[in-house]
């Protein structure tokens, strides 16, 4: 199983990648939305983890684009956000995200959600 | 100024009655004079004319009478000079003289009026007569006036009237003339006995028939010879005017005869001592005058009636006007009083813009006295120069188009004052009235300087307040934004810290020795503290900035209490505490944000757990009282000193007991509790004693009642 991680913060990126690799997933990381979108199309990952607060293209916008593109529209998306307010969560689901996790999060928790989503799909 | 008005209203005009009387006199008197004077003049003129006319008539009749008498006289005279008559008279024996008898017959028949012809001798004895009567010859007639009268005069004599038995008692007038011989010696008298009736009476009757004038003929003895309707014995007039006329003085004038006014003229018949009187009735004489009079009187009466009617109408209308004026005066007086006691300026303006009224308030506020402004141009006087054209246009427009009573409301103007000091800001309401074709603009002026000042001050205050509120809001928002941003920014690095700590503890970084494990635990505990602090700060910041809306729904009290208890049940057990929960049956539901209210209960219960030593007791009670629900959380914990209690709800305040007992906390829990409860319209209070315990009361309004009411 391959997972694409898109986050502008290298420490978070590496934390999540380290944990997922430990759990046996194939991981690809990208630092912003533009390259993230290309990778999603080219690599066809089984799941995408998206940070909401990113420069250039936000996680919300990227979710929308991924869902709009038929090559990526089937890939499950989990949003990572610092905002736990309902409005933000709602926007994320509207844009096409399947789940979300609020910073700071437990890596165990993250893995549980990822596994849960992949099992469903 | 008020006195002048008072006088004007108290003084009443001359009474209508005297005016009317004056009017009646001045119209009716000339009318009467107009009728009477010409009538009198006409009457007197006509009277004079009639009198003259009747005098003329009598005179003419007398002349006519003279002609008649003259012809008889000439006849008698001419026969008296005939030789056969003279001879017969001289001979005194002519009785059987055939010639004499022929002459006498001729004489008698010369005029049909001569009923008999007589020839007397110088001694008055009848010599001959015709129609002949033998018995009469030789009789003495010397006593007769026609004998004596003729004997001593050279011309013919006319006798008085007398009744002649010989002529079948006819009234006779004799014309006689003496007969003289060639030597001039009187030898006899020739007499013509004339039938008075035939000559004089018929003349009188004919004259009356033709001229409607009564003639009367009197002889020298004032005996009535002829008169209309004369019959019976011969009458003698004792009328002095008849006697006067016989004496040669004619008379004419008015008199009363048989109860009637008549005009009569008396004239002497020339060449005799007879008198002819002519009489016309005055009514006949004055008939034209009467006609004129009746016409004039009728006209005058009509004219008079019309004038009287007009006067009556005038009187009625004057009276009505008097009443209306009196009503108007009292209404004006009332209006005046109202205007002068009003606390608004009142100005009345005529069609040309001239001031006609100016009340006491206007005097006081604008400085001009009533008598200074009356007749002056209102715009020139009151409006600053730059504004005049605009106001003049508005004034004319209102005058042209403004209907009677239409208002022009609340126009704001600045008015000039007499003293020339700052203009007076005013609000003007005006309307046009149209009374008897006179258009007037009535203006009420309200001094609004106080109002404007107040308004300006208020505006300034409101502006300042708005600015202040705006500043505060901006500062508050900046603070909230800052806190929010900082809190978010803190989460990301914390994610790396707690994430790697978890992986280290999970052994993903390799096995840890005892010291490493202890250090990692301290780092983890403080990372959690930091995280709690960030959460609380963020929550409070959201609550206080109002960015979190209450998600109101029906909140069941029992469910909320249960949820809070379940959340904290592990800690309660771990701390070795006993919990009692007593939720009254009548609590039911209230309206509120369930999540936030649960957070409140969790915070309060969490405090109780943290500050109660092992073996202590906790209790939760919930009950409804009136329209509110109270939830209390009690513990047997360390308690809070009384002097610190007022600060418990302040941010970051931590009681001294918390620090003494090394209880962890952010100092924001109760601040958040208070904020949420107050947003629900409720209140939080607290009872506490150090070493005994603490009870926190949460009182919330129950907008929806359930179960049984209390």
GROMACS .gro file of C-alpha atoms in nm, chain A residues 9-12 14-16 18-19 22 53 81-86 102-109, chain B residues 484 488-489 491-496 498-500 502-503 506 508-509 531 535 538 542 547-548 551 595:
model
   50
    9UNK     CA    1   0.641   2.132   0.745
   10UNK     CA    2   0.936   1.890   0.698
   11UNK     CA    3   0.925   1.770   1.065
   12UNK     CA    4   0.561   1.668   1.050
   14UNK     CA    5   0.904   1.306   0.839
   15UNK     CA    6   0.718   1.215   1.164
   16UNK     CA    7   0.422   1.079   0.969
   18UNK     CA    8   0.859   0.749   0.973
   19UNK     CA    9   0.556   0.607   1.156
   22UNK     CA   10   0.745   0.155   1.046
   53UNK     CA   11  -0.248   2.502   0.592
   81UNK     CA   12  -0.552   2.039   1.043
   82UNK     CA   13  -0.461   2.268   1.330
   83UNK     CA   14  -0.817   2.397   1.344
   84UNK     CA   15  -1.074   2.184   1.519
   85UNK     CA   16  -1.362   2.415   1.450
   86UNK     CA   17  -1.668   2.267   1.288
  102UNK     CA   18  -0.640   1.750   1.441
  103UNK     CA   19  -0.290   1.860   1.541
  104UNK     CA   20  -0.138   1.768   1.774
  105UNK     CA   21  -0.224   1.411   1.707
  106UNK     CA   22  -0.102   1.078   1.828
  107UNK     CA   23   0.084   0.884   1.554
  108UNK     CA   24  -0.095   0.571   1.676
  109UNK     CA   25  -0.425   0.744   1.620
  605UNK     CA   26  -0.590   3.223   1.787
  609UNK     CA   27  -0.253   2.737   1.606
  610UNK     CA   28   0.109   2.799   1.542
  612UNK     CA   29   0.008   2.315   1.773
  613UNK     CA   30   0.229   2.223   1.482
  614UNK     CA   31   0.557   2.212   1.674
  615UNK     CA   32   0.377   2.036   1.960
  616UNK     CA   33   0.264   1.772   1.713
  617UNK     CA   34   0.629   1.688   1.635
  619UNK     CA   35   0.430   1.468   2.126
  620UNK     CA   36   0.445   1.250   1.814
  621UNK     CA   37   0.811   1.160   1.855
  623UNK     CA   38   0.494   0.868   2.168
  624UNK     CA   39   0.715   0.683   1.923
  627UNK     CA   40   0.654   0.289   2.195
  629UNK     CA   41   1.027   0.290   1.782
  630UNK     CA   42   1.356   0.473   1.861
  652UNK     CA   43  -0.125   2.144   2.517
  656UNK     CA   44  -0.656   2.447   2.439
  659UNK     CA   45  -0.794   2.908   2.253
  663UNK     CA   46  -1.313   3.209   2.106
  668UNK     CA   47  -1.671   3.383   1.737
  669UNK     CA   48  -1.832   3.071   1.880
  672UNK     CA   49  -2.562   2.587   1.921
  716UNK     CA   50  -2.133   2.048   2.419
   0.00000   0.00000   0.00000
